[in-house]
Amino acid sequence: MSIRNLFPQFIAVIAALAIPAGAAENGGAALREFLTAFFQPPPRIYAENPDFVTLRTLPDGKPFLFKPDAFRPDKRYLVLEIRSARPGTGLILFQSGKRRFRVPGDNAWHVCNIDLYKDGRAAGLGAAVNIRFLDLPGQEFGLRRFRLSPVPEGPADLEIRSAGLTETFNYPGEEREFFIHVRNHGGMAATGLAVARLAFPPGVTVLSGGAGEKFPDVPPCGFATHTVKVKAGRPLKGVFRLQLSGAGAPREAFRGPVEFDRNPQLPKAGYVPEPRPVNTRYEIGAFYFPGWETGKRWNQIRTAAPERKPLLGYYDETSPEVVDWQIKWLVENGFSFLLVDWYWNRGSRSHEHWVRAFDRARYNKYLKWAVMWANHTPPGSHSVEDQRAVTRYWIDNYFNKPYYYRIDGRPVVVIWQPGNMRRDLGPHGTHKLLHISQEMAKEAGLPGICFIAMKWPEAAVDAQAIETLKADGFSMTSIYHYMGTGDRTPANPARYDFSLVAESSPEFWNRNHKAGVLPFLPNLSTGWNDFLWHFYGGTAVENRTPELFREICRDARRFADRTGIRRLVLAPLNEWGEGSYAEPNREYKFKMYEAVRDAFATPPSGGWPLNYGPEAVGLGPYPLDPAAP
């Protein structure tokens, strides 16, 4: 773990005190008073100055505890101003959630505005519980402002979150866009900014928007993106260097990779070229989230995380042509099925657009799919009548299709939350409802349904819980995404390295296999960083790389050969908001897919099918109107 994860967590707790509006200006004496009032025991102050205090993290990593109900936020923002010579991440733990935030380590004062609302409600997080000192024992830092406020406060404070070429593939001789994406952590708009420096490797020409150009204003606690036009004269790889100027601009330069690809010079096509599936002795599938049918749905990715842009762009998931590209890329890289998130709540369906597009896709014969019923529905949503209705819908609309995924001849249905069935119908409710579905399937001439249970907690292995699922009528278990660390306990549970996930994955598969009771569908992690969906109250698994994912695939191949388990599933391909994705994109190109292909497929005599995007054959793009509902 990086050292950046410890000290600001303590700061966040200190700042979370329910204090008078003017306490930020009251200096060290007021800070001492409040620390004593809200902690048990109070943290030690090592130096007290007229306008700030110096604190130090504990050497043993134990948490600092709040007094019961000492802090219940009733305003939206927690504002604090801190200074440290080393970077860190803050973490406040509440009864109903957590909040983390970044702190630069440049020994300058920085204001942080931490949004404390949950589900649009003040005090939705409940009381603060504690603050943990993690992996930076004995670190000193300065604190001079903290307060609760209905609005963000403090001067502009900018972070360059990401920068790079906008598209996945970029060819020489063509004008391309380079983006600079910035977040403002301060409570005032950042104005009067400029690109002070933007240097590319030899061979790249800046056409517009480069050094000396005005940078867009950045709103308080908001984002802004600046676009630079560039052109390369030849294929190349290198590093760019970037610096902004103006009030609130980062002191340090930002750098990153830049690559211009060799143009494959393919002939133009009138439609998606026919897939060329590769041969494999394994059944490799993946979870798929069909949540991208509107421009507004993409706007959060476009605005706050443009580095995640897919190769297909911010695509229209209702388009059969988009689905045909997805099918082509999947089967040419060793995949054979998808488990598609599917939503039904007492007869009301949503997110079914992708399935309808798949029905109309030209190449649907090459890929199978099955329902992953996301039944995270409110109490009372399950009943005998509703189970009959949903099963009838499956039988009439899905199970009769030749491309519906089956195991041993039985159509597959994955259940997200078996416990919700028990919640609504009692201890034997899940068994009762699955039995109804099995009988209806057999009456329709099917051999039954292969029900797969999502197992909770995902990283746990509990033989007794699996016995319950077997008694309920499930044939197999799985999980949506593995983001565990095994016995490698991270110092910061809200922010840790993807290498821990990769290293612990084989142990997780082995424990589930040894547990027996039911077959387990092994899960290959595609990462996790859900700051877009849950702001900074979620979990960030950082430093995911194609190389680490390739290790996961190689380990999974060895596990499959040793155990005879030939059916495996990737965590979500396209949870762009949750940071769990492997579909071709500007960050990794096809590298995640190619890791699967290289581990599980057999190379054809003429070499692997070439991976390329629509632009290479004169097709696309497939954008949605950002304003479309």
XYZ file of C-alpha atoms in Angstrom:
629
model
C 0.000 0.000 0.000
C 1.082 3.554 -0.717
C 1.842 5.877 2.182
C -0.810 8.257 0.887
C -3.627 6.409 2.602
C -3.236 7.271 6.254
C -3.022 10.716 7.723
C -5.908 12.525 6.038
C -8.292 9.964 7.431
C -7.529 11.293 10.860
C -7.915 14.813 9.571
C -11.308 13.970 8.133
C -12.561 12.812 11.475
C -11.251 15.876 13.230
C -12.894 18.052 10.606
C -16.178 16.236 11.051
C -16.872 17.812 14.411
C -20.229 19.581 14.676
C -18.771 23.026 15.277
C -19.949 26.634 15.069
C -19.866 28.311 11.680
C -16.928 30.542 12.550
C -14.691 27.928 14.119
C -12.380 27.830 11.100
C -10.973 31.202 12.154
C -10.718 30.518 15.891
C -7.199 29.051 15.769
C -5.414 26.353 17.728
C -7.174 26.859 21.066
C -10.592 26.200 19.531
C -9.294 23.094 17.779
C -7.978 21.708 21.056
C -11.360 22.266 22.690
C -13.253 20.424 20.018
C -10.851 17.488 19.846
C -11.416 16.966 23.551
C -15.172 17.251 23.197
C -15.664 14.725 20.419
C -13.043 11.951 20.754
C -12.512 9.267 23.349
C -9.643 9.689 24.152
C -8.754 12.973 22.387
C -5.805 12.891 19.970
C -2.628 14.589 21.087
C -1.707 18.019 19.723
C 2.064 18.277 19.153
C 2.202 21.989 18.360
C -0.307 24.794 18.711
C 0.001 27.942 16.602
C -2.216 31.041 16.457
C -4.082 29.804 13.353
C -3.407 26.035 13.144
C -2.389 22.948 15.094
C 0.032 20.136 14.318
C -1.182 16.563 14.861
C 0.431 13.186 14.437
C -0.974 9.800 13.521
C -0.688 6.960 16.029
C 2.264 4.606 15.634
C 0.206 1.408 16.031
C -2.566 2.077 13.510
C -5.441 1.812 15.981
C -8.581 3.821 15.227
C -9.554 7.029 16.952
C -13.105 6.664 18.239
C -15.814 9.250 18.246
C -17.906 9.645 21.335
C -21.355 8.153 20.647
C -23.408 10.436 18.397
C -20.713 13.128 18.633
C -21.048 13.995 14.977
C -24.198 13.754 12.859
C -23.761 15.895 9.753
C -26.743 18.158 9.112
C -25.128 20.237 6.356
C -23.989 18.990 2.970
C -20.258 19.703 3.079
C -17.485 19.069 5.502
C -14.789 21.676 4.790
C -11.262 21.262 6.056
C -7.897 22.818 5.301
C -4.764 20.763 5.797
C -1.069 20.666 4.950
C 1.275 17.713 4.648
C 4.632 16.872 3.155
C 3.344 13.443 2.054
C 0.257 12.534 -0.027
C -2.655 10.680 1.484
C -6.277 9.612 1.308
C -8.898 10.497 3.892
C -11.510 8.074 5.141
C -14.376 8.884 7.506
C -16.410 5.899 8.673
C -20.102 6.453 9.429
C -22.873 4.158 10.579
C -24.223 3.938 7.021
C -21.276 4.534 4.759
C -17.890 6.143 4.333
C -16.315 9.126 2.639
C -12.778 9.369 1.313
C -10.861 12.226 -0.259
C -7.454 13.034 -1.642
C -4.810 15.210 0.009
C -1.764 16.413 -1.946
C 1.640 15.963 -0.332
C 3.283 19.192 -1.473
C 3.461 20.863 1.965
C 1.001 23.558 0.841
C -2.383 24.312 2.393
C -5.305 22.650 0.574
C -9.039 22.948 1.155
C -11.137 19.785 0.850
C -14.917 19.832 0.422
C -16.391 16.461 1.346
C -19.975 15.820 0.250
C -21.787 14.202 3.183
C -25.170 13.681 1.562
C -26.385 10.144 1.000
C -29.282 9.417 -1.356
C -29.934 13.167 -1.476
C -30.440 13.428 2.285
C -28.574 15.285 4.969
C -27.563 13.025 7.858
C -28.171 9.992 5.647
C -24.804 8.587 6.659
C -25.744 8.479 10.336
C -23.286 9.208 13.119
C -19.536 9.123 12.567
C -17.979 6.052 14.185
C -14.194 6.270 13.986
C -11.144 7.183 12.004
C -8.418 4.668 11.310
C -4.696 5.269 11.085
C -3.551 2.901 8.416
C -0.108 2.734 6.828
C 1.551 6.043 7.773
C 2.414 5.806 11.468
C 3.850 8.857 13.169
C 3.141 11.293 10.324
C 2.732 14.960 11.273
C 0.325 17.285 9.459
C -1.172 20.724 9.918
C -4.858 21.539 10.360
C -6.205 25.096 10.284
C -9.787 24.978 9.058
C -12.739 22.666 9.575
C -16.454 23.334 9.482
C -19.798 22.097 8.254
C -21.263 24.200 5.457
C -24.312 24.105 3.167
C -22.057 25.025 0.204
C -18.453 24.292 -0.812
C -15.850 26.704 0.524
C -12.272 27.758 -0.066
C -10.215 28.772 -3.099
C -9.938 26.748 -6.293
C -7.788 23.646 -5.844
C -7.222 21.679 -9.047
C -6.219 18.101 -9.769
C -5.421 16.823 -13.255
C -7.311 13.542 -13.137
C -6.393 12.236 -16.574
C -5.107 13.258 -19.982
C -4.465 11.502 -23.261
C -5.671 10.835 -26.781
C -9.444 10.663 -26.849
C -9.850 7.584 -29.042
C -8.700 3.993 -28.635
C -6.854 3.822 -31.966
C -5.104 6.865 -33.427
C -3.529 6.755 -36.881
C -0.739 8.937 -38.303
C -1.663 11.626 -40.791
C -5.106 12.196 -39.252
C -6.172 15.010 -36.929
C -6.807 13.626 -33.450
C -8.110 14.989 -30.162
C -6.086 15.013 -26.962
C -8.034 15.735 -23.755
C -7.004 17.250 -20.415
C -9.482 16.406 -17.644
C -9.427 18.422 -14.416
C -11.323 18.335 -11.128
C -11.707 21.325 -8.814
C -11.760 20.334 -5.129
C -12.229 23.924 -3.966
C -15.328 25.974 -3.280
C -14.610 28.728 -5.829
C -14.561 28.472 -9.606
C -11.107 28.226 -11.168
C -10.796 31.026 -13.740
C -7.988 32.524 -15.764
C -6.309 29.161 -16.333
C -4.006 28.352 -19.222
C -2.009 25.478 -20.640
C 1.477 26.490 -19.550
C 3.264 23.543 -21.113
C 2.313 20.631 -23.339
C 5.188 18.635 -24.815
C 4.867 15.555 -27.039
C 7.463 13.128 -28.433
C 9.139 14.107 -31.725
C 6.782 13.428 -34.617
C 3.638 14.872 -32.978
C 2.418 18.308 -34.079
C 0.042 20.416 -31.991
C -2.542 22.002 -34.287
C -4.563 23.949 -31.696
C -5.249 24.188 -27.966
C -1.645 23.685 -26.858
C 0.779 25.724 -24.742
C -0.395 29.269 -24.119
C -4.050 28.501 -24.823
C -6.806 29.378 -22.343
C -8.147 26.499 -20.251
C -11.914 26.348 -19.532
C -13.201 27.612 -16.189
C -13.722 24.807 -13.673
C -16.805 25.097 -11.400
C -16.619 24.559 -7.624
C -16.324 20.837 -6.810
C -16.734 20.207 -10.522
C -14.960 19.008 -13.647
C -13.781 20.525 -16.925
C -12.160 19.077 -20.040
C -9.933 20.904 -22.509
C -9.362 19.564 -26.023
C -6.129 19.866 -27.991
C -5.900 18.983 -31.697
C -2.796 17.012 -32.700
C -1.407 15.061 -35.632
C 1.424 12.520 -35.899
C 3.578 11.920 -38.934
C 4.377 8.290 -38.132
C 3.478 5.478 -35.714
C 5.109 6.124 -32.361
C 5.038 5.556 -28.615
C 6.226 8.023 -26.040
C 5.404 10.238 -23.080
C 3.677 13.615 -22.979
C 4.296 16.281 -20.313
C 1.708 18.796 -19.230
C 1.474 21.757 -16.845
C -1.302 24.268 -16.166
C -0.960 27.811 -14.863
C -3.318 30.034 -12.888
C -4.803 30.223 -9.396
C -5.334 26.743 -7.973
C -3.351 24.926 -10.666
C -1.266 21.932 -9.523
C 2.363 22.698 -8.792
C 3.709 19.507 -10.323
C 3.736 18.544 -13.995
C 1.504 15.719 -15.237
C 2.801 13.064 -17.601
C 1.448 10.005 -19.346
C 1.768 7.681 -22.354
C 0.861 8.630 -25.901
C 0.683 6.214 -28.847
C -0.100 6.533 -32.533
C -0.906 3.168 -34.100
C 0.038 1.742 -37.448
C -2.978 1.964 -39.766
C -4.045 -1.599 -40.691
C -5.138 -0.373 -44.161
C -8.249 -2.564 -44.242
C -10.800 -2.330 -47.053
C -13.968 -0.374 -46.314
C -16.964 -2.459 -45.263
C -20.682 -1.945 -45.674
C -21.416 -3.647 -42.344
C -19.610 -5.284 -39.434
C -17.364 -7.957 -40.995
C -18.308 -11.581 -40.296
C -16.876 -12.905 -37.003
C -14.150 -15.551 -37.098
C -14.554 -17.428 -33.782
C -11.395 -18.930 -32.334
C -11.246 -22.498 -31.071
C -11.102 -23.236 -27.361
C -11.664 -26.215 -25.069
C -13.118 -23.910 -22.409
C -16.440 -22.126 -21.962
C -15.570 -18.520 -21.169
C -18.373 -16.098 -20.381
C -18.818 -12.713 -18.763
C -21.392 -10.618 -16.952
C -22.864 -7.782 -18.981
C -24.641 -4.656 -17.719
C -27.108 -3.264 -20.326
C -27.256 0.238 -18.908
C -26.209 2.422 -21.837
C -29.282 3.193 -23.890
C -29.441 6.992 -23.444
C -27.090 9.908 -23.873
C -27.801 11.109 -20.355
C -26.707 7.730 -18.989
C -23.305 8.238 -20.605
C -22.945 11.834 -19.454
C -21.477 10.931 -16.083
C -18.721 8.944 -17.792
C -18.192 11.634 -20.427
C -18.005 14.413 -17.819
C -16.176 12.823 -14.891
C -14.169 9.911 -16.356
C -13.417 10.390 -20.077
C -10.401 8.130 -19.673
C -12.865 5.214 -19.607
C -14.247 5.913 -23.103
C -15.065 2.650 -24.956
C -13.696 1.839 -28.411
C -17.307 2.062 -29.649
C -17.538 5.569 -28.198
C -20.484 6.478 -25.995
C -22.476 3.941 -27.954
C -26.145 3.324 -28.599
C -26.835 -0.020 -26.968
C -30.180 -0.328 -28.767
C -28.367 -0.699 -32.113
C -28.027 -4.234 -33.568
C -24.889 -3.059 -35.379
C -23.291 -2.127 -32.039
C -24.204 -5.571 -30.692
C -22.687 -7.224 -33.774
C -19.371 -5.499 -33.044
C -19.590 -6.756 -29.473
C -20.311 -10.294 -30.684
C -17.439 -10.185 -33.174
C -14.893 -9.040 -30.607
C -16.062 -11.541 -28.004
C -16.010 -14.701 -30.134
C -12.736 -13.732 -31.829
C -11.135 -13.559 -28.387
C -12.398 -16.816 -26.898
C -15.771 -15.919 -25.309
C -18.895 -17.999 -25.864
C -21.634 -16.601 -23.572
C -22.852 -13.588 -21.591
C -24.869 -13.460 -18.377
C -26.903 -10.290 -18.875
C -28.231 -8.167 -16.017
C -32.020 -8.323 -16.321
C -34.562 -6.343 -14.308
C -38.097 -7.428 -13.357
C -40.118 -6.004 -10.486
C -43.709 -7.297 -10.265
C -44.115 -7.358 -14.021
C -42.232 -4.139 -14.710
C -39.144 -4.702 -16.889
C -36.240 -2.375 -17.595
C -32.858 -2.469 -19.337
C -34.203 -4.984 -21.860
C -33.076 -2.943 -24.863
C -29.804 -4.849 -25.336
C -31.629 -8.195 -25.481
C -33.996 -6.803 -28.121
C -31.019 -5.534 -30.129
C -29.346 -8.948 -29.793
C -32.482 -10.569 -31.209
C -32.083 -8.405 -34.333
C -28.297 -8.705 -34.602
C -26.991 -10.387 -37.739
C -24.403 -12.499 -35.892
C -26.376 -13.667 -32.839
C -25.819 -17.294 -33.861
C -22.203 -16.993 -32.723
C -22.835 -16.093 -29.058
C -25.137 -17.314 -26.268
C -26.683 -15.249 -23.510
C -28.731 -15.907 -20.348
C -30.683 -13.937 -17.752
C -28.965 -12.673 -14.629
C -32.080 -11.600 -12.721
C -31.031 -8.530 -10.733
C -33.750 -9.003 -8.142
C -32.484 -6.354 -5.709
C -36.100 -5.289 -5.369
C -38.019 -3.862 -2.373
C -39.748 -5.999 0.268
C -42.928 -7.627 -0.961
C -41.833 -7.843 -4.593
C -41.657 -11.662 -4.644
C -44.763 -13.838 -4.593
C -46.086 -17.084 -6.034
C -48.092 -15.162 -8.632
C -45.118 -13.040 -9.615
C -42.862 -16.092 -9.941
C -45.362 -17.689 -12.301
C -45.477 -14.482 -14.335
C -41.714 -14.055 -14.619
C -41.197 -17.738 -15.497
C -43.878 -17.545 -18.163
C -42.092 -14.539 -19.633
C -38.784 -16.437 -19.750
C -40.385 -19.450 -21.400
C -42.314 -17.474 -24.002
C -39.623 -14.927 -24.899
C -36.174 -16.345 -24.159
C -35.929 -20.070 -23.555
C -37.234 -20.875 -27.051
C -34.358 -19.015 -28.771
C -31.488 -21.108 -30.235
C -28.929 -18.670 -28.846
C -30.169 -18.817 -25.245
C -27.408 -20.230 -23.035
C -27.930 -23.725 -21.605
C -25.992 -26.052 -19.337
C -26.690 -29.751 -19.873
C -29.673 -28.795 -22.008
C -31.276 -26.625 -19.312
C -31.707 -22.868 -19.851
C -29.644 -20.887 -17.348
C -31.034 -18.245 -14.984
C -28.775 -16.533 -12.457
C -30.453 -15.096 -9.337
C -28.746 -12.029 -7.877
C -30.252 -12.199 -4.382
C -31.793 -15.520 -3.310
C -32.223 -14.039 0.158
C -34.858 -11.618 -1.105
C -37.108 -14.562 -1.927
C -36.748 -15.849 1.628
C -37.321 -12.323 2.912
C -40.714 -12.151 1.188
C -41.949 -15.750 1.594
C -40.216 -17.084 4.693
C -37.394 -19.598 5.295
C -38.500 -21.938 2.502
C -39.573 -19.195 0.113
C -36.672 -19.547 -2.311
C -37.232 -23.295 -2.632
C -40.944 -22.777 -3.206
C -40.458 -20.215 -5.967
C -37.717 -22.131 -7.793
C -39.828 -25.277 -7.641
C -42.691 -23.429 -9.338
C -40.355 -22.365 -12.139
C -38.961 -25.874 -12.569
C -42.432 -27.374 -12.885
C -43.493 -24.756 -15.416
C -40.351 -25.354 -17.492
C -40.964 -29.113 -17.555
C -44.595 -28.580 -18.524
C -43.293 -26.518 -21.450
C -41.200 -29.474 -22.614
C -37.876 -28.332 -21.183
C -35.651 -30.538 -18.982
C -35.812 -27.890 -16.256
C -33.902 -24.704 -15.470
C -30.276 -24.443 -14.345
C -30.524 -21.903 -11.528
C -27.233 -20.301 -10.451
C -27.115 -18.409 -7.153
C -25.050 -15.298 -6.575
C -23.252 -15.949 -3.311
C -23.008 -13.319 -0.554
C -20.707 -12.072 0.859
C -18.877 -12.421 -2.422
C -15.402 -13.108 -1.030
C -16.630 -15.534 1.668
C -16.743 -19.323 1.420
C -19.359 -20.811 3.764
C -20.225 -24.481 3.206
C -23.356 -24.210 5.354
C -24.639 -21.282 3.282
C -23.983 -23.287 0.109
C -25.925 -26.217 1.608
C -28.881 -23.841 2.044
C -28.644 -22.785 -1.607
C -28.549 -26.428 -2.676
C -31.666 -27.151 -0.621
C -33.313 -24.147 -2.268
C -32.871 -25.805 -5.659
C -29.788 -24.125 -7.096
C -27.425 -26.090 -9.339
C -24.377 -23.845 -9.048
C -23.035 -20.722 -7.328
C -21.081 -17.747 -8.566
C -20.375 -14.080 -7.779
C -20.626 -10.880 -9.807
C -17.129 -9.541 -9.165
C -14.249 -10.707 -7.036
C -12.581 -7.752 -5.324
C -11.248 -9.599 -2.291
C -7.681 -9.811 -1.038
C -7.638 -13.169 0.735
C -5.317 -13.155 3.749
C -3.544 -10.040 2.415
C -5.501 -7.544 4.520
C -5.124 -4.098 2.962
C -4.164 -1.251 5.259
C -6.938 0.840 3.688
C -10.118 -1.177 2.967
C -11.507 1.653 0.835
C -8.462 1.957 -1.414
C -6.038 -0.822 -2.277
C -4.042 -2.295 -5.121
C -5.364 -4.621 -7.835
C -2.285 -6.795 -7.350
C -3.850 -8.010 -4.084
C -6.929 -9.129 -6.012
C -4.816 -10.875 -8.648
C -2.611 -12.650 -6.093
C -5.533 -13.907 -3.998
C -7.791 -15.053 -6.852
C -6.391 -18.633 -7.130
C -6.843 -19.126 -3.372
C -10.447 -17.978 -3.669
C -11.193 -20.405 -6.507
C -9.520 -23.241 -4.609
C -11.500 -22.600 -1.429
C -14.775 -22.645 -3.318
C -13.797 -25.803 -5.167
C -12.801 -27.584 -1.941
C -16.027 -26.508 -0.231
C -17.897 -28.775 -2.607
C -21.688 -29.051 -2.104
C -22.400 -27.255 -5.424
C -20.255 -26.526 -8.467
C -18.769 -23.034 -8.457
C -18.528 -20.798 -11.527
C -15.087 -19.163 -11.032
C -14.968 -15.376 -11.389
C -12.103 -13.515 -13.075
C -11.917 -9.986 -11.692
C -12.080 -7.017 -14.083
C -11.385 -4.430 -11.373
C -13.444 -2.008 -9.306
C -13.503 1.755 -8.723
C -17.041 3.027 -8.218
C -16.377 6.706 -7.482
C -18.705 7.693 -10.349
C -21.714 5.805 -8.991
C -21.041 6.322 -5.287
C -18.965 9.498 -5.418
C -16.129 9.042 -2.932
C -18.121 6.805 -0.596
C -17.223 3.616 -2.431
C -14.140 1.470 -2.915
C -11.218 2.055 -5.274
C -9.155 -0.938 -6.395
C -6.268 0.888 -7.995
C -3.448 0.169 -10.428
C -5.336 -2.379 -12.491
C -3.237 -3.282 -15.518
C -3.651 -5.677 -18.448
C -0.520 -7.436 -17.234
C -2.107 -8.236 -13.857
C -5.311 -9.345 -15.578
C -3.221 -11.578 -17.837
C -1.818 -13.215 -14.677
C -5.388 -13.849 -13.483
C -6.214 -15.507 -16.817
C -3.103 -17.697 -16.748
C -3.832 -18.738 -13.163
C -7.431 -19.501 -14.127
C -6.236 -21.699 -16.987
C -4.009 -23.659 -14.607
C -6.894 -23.963 -12.128
C -9.205 -25.200 -14.886
C -6.720 -27.814 -16.099
C -6.049 -29.065 -12.586
C -9.682 -29.308 -11.471
C -11.431 -30.101 -14.749
C -13.630 -26.995 -14.370
C -13.819 -25.710 -17.943
C -16.553 -23.098 -17.487
C -15.442 -19.698 -16.143
C -16.880 -16.184 -16.130
C -15.384 -12.707 -16.166
C -16.667 -10.059 -13.821
C -18.583 -7.336 -15.702
C -17.336 -6.334 -19.133
C -18.931 -2.901 -19.129
C -19.714 -1.529 -15.683
C -18.152 1.762 -16.771
C -19.500 3.608 -13.732
C -18.357 0.989 -11.212
C -14.911 0.745 -12.773
C -15.341 -2.952 -13.613
C -14.814 -3.312 -17.351
C -12.840 -5.185 -20.007
C -14.565 -4.211 -23.257
C -12.130 -2.585 -25.711
C -11.500 0.988 -24.576
C -9.005 3.846 -24.795
C -7.175 2.791 -21.618
C -6.409 -0.823 -22.534
C -7.452 -1.226 -26.183
C -8.018 -4.994 -26.682
C -5.482 -6.055 -24.069
C -8.015 -7.452 -21.579
C -9.760 -9.484 -24.284
C -6.441 -10.644 -25.694
C -5.388 -11.854 -22.237
C -8.450 -14.146 -22.261
C -7.754 -15.269 -25.816
C -4.090 -16.048 -25.189
C -4.854 -18.040 -22.035
C -7.796 -20.125 -23.225
C -7.913 -20.282 -27.041
C -5.859 -22.161 -29.634
C -4.074 -19.975 -32.209
C -5.279 -20.603 -35.770
C -2.666 -21.651 -38.309
C -2.911 -18.250 -39.974
C -2.642 -16.308 -36.718
C -5.208 -14.625 -34.509
C -8.000 -12.589 -36.120
C -6.982 -8.930 -36.179
C -8.603 -6.798 -33.488
C -9.707 -3.423 -34.830
C -12.481 -0.883 -34.429
C -15.246 0.337 -36.721
C -13.213 3.304 -37.974
C -10.638 0.986 -39.550
C -13.258 -0.260 -42.051
C -15.092 3.020 -42.509
C -17.963 2.351 -40.061
C -19.327 4.126 -37.000
C -19.418 6.062 -34.852
C -22.582 5.112 -32.960
C -23.103 8.063 -30.615
C -26.128 9.012 -28.568
C -27.277 12.595 -28.172
C -25.915 13.715 -24.760
C -29.208 15.532 -24.116
C -31.445 12.598 -25.072
C -33.364 11.139 -22.099
